[in-house]
């Protein structure tokens, strides 16, 4: 039967996934931790990359408690040498890389072009944008070796629309959006799909660790068309889908996971 006539499988058995920013504070469920757990549930062996080893170890225990397999690698993904070493460890351990989830990101300096700290601007851009290029740089040769691959970059709805109080965060996430499209064009003929998830105002450890009043949390919730609050799991499900063969005919896609925030405003009669 022609492949186009067969329903694709959601199984990731036999595949190896690398997830950056795979840890989270304590037992919290961030986008990276949720993605790693869900990829493992689908059968992938997961390499957990984080700059904080304790956070990655917690994710590893959560995966292994469910019968999955995971390997922790401590890495500063803003540094090329450490990215190369992390991918080398994955290849040495499992001999392949099928999936890359570029999830690492920071809020960066606050303020507009006049007020922000230039050194912090440079560092945040390196974490939010350059790190994704570096990880792809070292994973793509391994994907070429097996004739296929899936890269999922995590951006934000802040990269799709204005209105954010800082300049750095939406600027960097907008760069991730177009980097995704450019990578998809570069590597499509090699069988490597590159897609992007743009989360909305999900409630994750990265958000609530900074402190948030109940009033502000409610305001965030009401901004979306659904009027509901999202979590890291919502983002993780989208990541898992784009990494799987169910999305085999999708590349260069920017998928908002935002309860309708970018679709428009509420329509009141």
CSV table of C-alpha atoms in Angstrom, one decimal, residues 36-180:
chain,number,residue,atom,x,y,z
A,36,UNK,CA,10.6,14.8,27.5
A,37,UNK,CA,8.1,12.8,29.5
A,38,UNK,CA,5.6,12.6,26.7
A,39,UNK,CA,8.3,11.6,24.1
A,40,UNK,CA,9.4,8.8,26.5
A,41,UNK,CA,5.8,7.7,26.9
A,42,UNK,CA,5.6,7.3,23.1
A,43,UNK,CA,8.7,5.1,23.2
A,44,UNK,CA,11.6,7.4,22.5
A,45,UNK,CA,14.9,7.3,24.5
A,46,UNK,CA,15.4,10.8,25.7
A,47,UNK,CA,18.6,12.8,26.3
A,48,UNK,CA,17.8,15.4,29.0
A,49,UNK,CA,20.0,18.5,28.6
A,50,UNK,CA,19.9,21.2,31.3
A,51,UNK,CA,22.4,23.6,32.9
A,52,UNK,CA,21.1,22.5,36.3
A,53,UNK,CA,21.9,18.8,36.8
A,54,UNK,CA,19.4,18.4,39.7
A,55,UNK,CA,16.5,19.5,37.6
A,56,UNK,CA,17.4,17.1,34.8
A,57,UNK,CA,17.8,14.3,37.2
A,58,UNK,CA,14.3,14.8,38.5
A,59,UNK,CA,13.0,14.5,35.0
A,60,UNK,CA,15.0,11.4,34.5
A,61,UNK,CA,13.5,9.8,37.6
A,62,UNK,CA,10.0,10.7,36.5
A,63,UNK,CA,10.6,9.0,33.1
A,64,UNK,CA,12.2,5.9,34.6
A,65,UNK,CA,9.4,5.6,37.1
A,66,UNK,CA,7.1,5.1,34.1
A,67,UNK,CA,9.4,2.5,32.5
A,68,UNK,CA,11.2,4.9,30.1
A,69,UNK,CA,14.8,5.4,29.3
A,70,UNK,CA,16.7,8.7,29.8
A,71,UNK,CA,20.2,10.1,29.9
A,72,UNK,CA,21.1,13.3,31.7
A,73,UNK,CA,23.7,15.7,30.2
A,74,UNK,CA,24.7,18.9,31.9
A,75,UNK,CA,25.3,21.6,29.2
A,76,UNK,CA,25.3,25.3,28.7
A,77,UNK,CA,23.7,25.4,25.2
A,78,UNK,CA,25.0,28.9,24.5
A,79,UNK,CA,28.5,27.4,24.1
A,80,UNK,CA,29.3,25.5,20.9
A,81,UNK,CA,31.8,23.1,22.5
A,82,UNK,CA,29.4,22.0,25.1
A,83,UNK,CA,26.6,21.4,22.5
A,84,UNK,CA,29.0,19.3,20.4
A,85,UNK,CA,29.9,17.3,23.5
A,86,UNK,CA,26.3,16.8,24.5
A,87,UNK,CA,25.4,15.4,21.0
A,88,UNK,CA,28.5,13.2,21.0
A,89,UNK,CA,27.4,11.7,24.3
A,90,UNK,CA,24.0,10.9,22.9
A,91,UNK,CA,25.5,9.3,19.9
A,92,UNK,CA,28.0,7.3,22.0
A,93,UNK,CA,25.2,6.1,24.3
A,94,UNK,CA,22.4,5.3,21.7
A,95,UNK,CA,24.2,5.7,18.3
A,96,UNK,CA,21.6,7.9,16.7
A,97,UNK,CA,19.6,11.2,17.0
A,98,UNK,CA,16.2,11.3,15.5
A,99,UNK,CA,14.5,14.2,17.3
A,100,UNK,CA,15.8,17.6,18.6
A,101,UNK,CA,13.6,19.7,20.8
A,102,UNK,CA,15.1,23.2,21.3
A,103,UNK,CA,13.3,24.4,24.4
A,104,UNK,CA,15.8,26.4,26.3
A,105,UNK,CA,14.9,30.1,26.8
A,106,UNK,CA,15.2,32.9,29.3
A,107,UNK,CA,13.2,36.1,29.9
A,108,UNK,CA,16.3,38.2,29.4
A,109,UNK,CA,16.7,41.9,30.4
A,110,UNK,CA,13.7,44.0,31.0
A,111,UNK,CA,13.2,47.4,29.3
A,112,UNK,CA,13.1,49.0,25.9
A,113,UNK,CA,16.0,49.8,23.5
A,114,UNK,CA,16.9,52.9,25.6
A,115,UNK,CA,16.8,51.2,29.0
A,116,UNK,CA,18.0,47.6,28.6
A,117,UNK,CA,21.4,46.2,29.7
A,118,UNK,CA,23.5,45.5,26.6
A,119,UNK,CA,25.6,42.7,28.0
A,120,UNK,CA,22.4,40.9,29.2
A,121,UNK,CA,20.9,41.5,25.8
A,122,UNK,CA,23.8,39.7,24.1
A,123,UNK,CA,23.7,36.8,26.6
A,124,UNK,CA,20.0,36.3,26.3
A,125,UNK,CA,20.1,36.3,22.5
A,126,UNK,CA,22.8,33.7,22.6
A,127,UNK,CA,20.6,31.5,24.9
A,128,UNK,CA,17.3,32.0,23.2
A,129,UNK,CA,18.5,32.0,19.5
A,130,UNK,CA,22.1,31.0,19.0
A,131,UNK,CA,21.7,27.9,21.2
A,132,UNK,CA,19.0,26.5,18.8
A,133,UNK,CA,21.3,26.9,15.9
A,134,UNK,CA,24.2,25.3,17.7
A,135,UNK,CA,22.2,22.3,18.7
A,136,UNK,CA,20.8,21.9,15.2
A,137,UNK,CA,24.4,22.3,13.9
A,138,UNK,CA,25.5,19.2,15.7
A,139,UNK,CA,22.3,17.1,15.4
A,140,UNK,CA,21.7,17.5,11.7
A,141,UNK,CA,24.7,15.5,10.6
A,142,UNK,CA,23.4,12.5,12.7
A,143,UNK,CA,20.0,12.9,11.2
A,144,UNK,CA,21.5,13.0,7.7
A,145,UNK,CA,23.1,9.7,8.5
A,146,UNK,CA,19.7,8.0,9.0
A,147,UNK,CA,17.9,9.9,6.2
A,148,UNK,CA,15.4,11.7,8.4
A,149,UNK,CA,14.9,13.8,11.5
A,150,UNK,CA,12.5,16.1,13.3
A,151,UNK,CA,13.5,19.4,15.0
A,152,UNK,CA,11.0,21.3,17.1
A,153,UNK,CA,11.9,24.8,18.2
A,154,UNK,CA,10.0,26.4,21.1
A,155,UNK,CA,9.2,30.1,20.5
A,156,UNK,CA,6.3,32.1,22.0
A,157,UNK,CA,3.3,34.0,20.9
A,158,UNK,CA,5.3,37.0,22.0
A,159,UNK,CA,7.3,36.4,18.8
A,160,UNK,CA,4.1,36.7,16.7
A,161,UNK,CA,2.6,39.9,18.1
A,162,UNK,CA,3.5,43.1,19.9
A,163,UNK,CA,2.6,44.3,23.3
A,164,UNK,CA,5.3,42.7,25.5
A,165,UNK,CA,6.8,44.9,28.1
A,166,UNK,CA,10.4,44.0,27.2
A,167,UNK,CA,12.2,44.2,23.9
A,168,UNK,CA,14.5,41.2,24.2
A,169,UNK,CA,12.0,38.4,24.7
A,170,UNK,CA,9.7,39.1,21.7
A,171,UNK,CA,12.7,39.9,19.5
A,172,UNK,CA,14.4,36.6,20.3
A,173,UNK,CA,11.2,34.5,19.9
A,174,UNK,CA,10.4,36.2,16.6
A,175,UNK,CA,13.9,35.2,15.5
A,176,UNK,CA,13.1,31.6,16.4
A,177,UNK,CA,10.0,31.7,14.3
A,178,UNK,CA,11.8,32.7,11.1
A,179,UNK,CA,14.9,30.5,11.9
A,180,UNK,CA,12.4,27.6,11.9
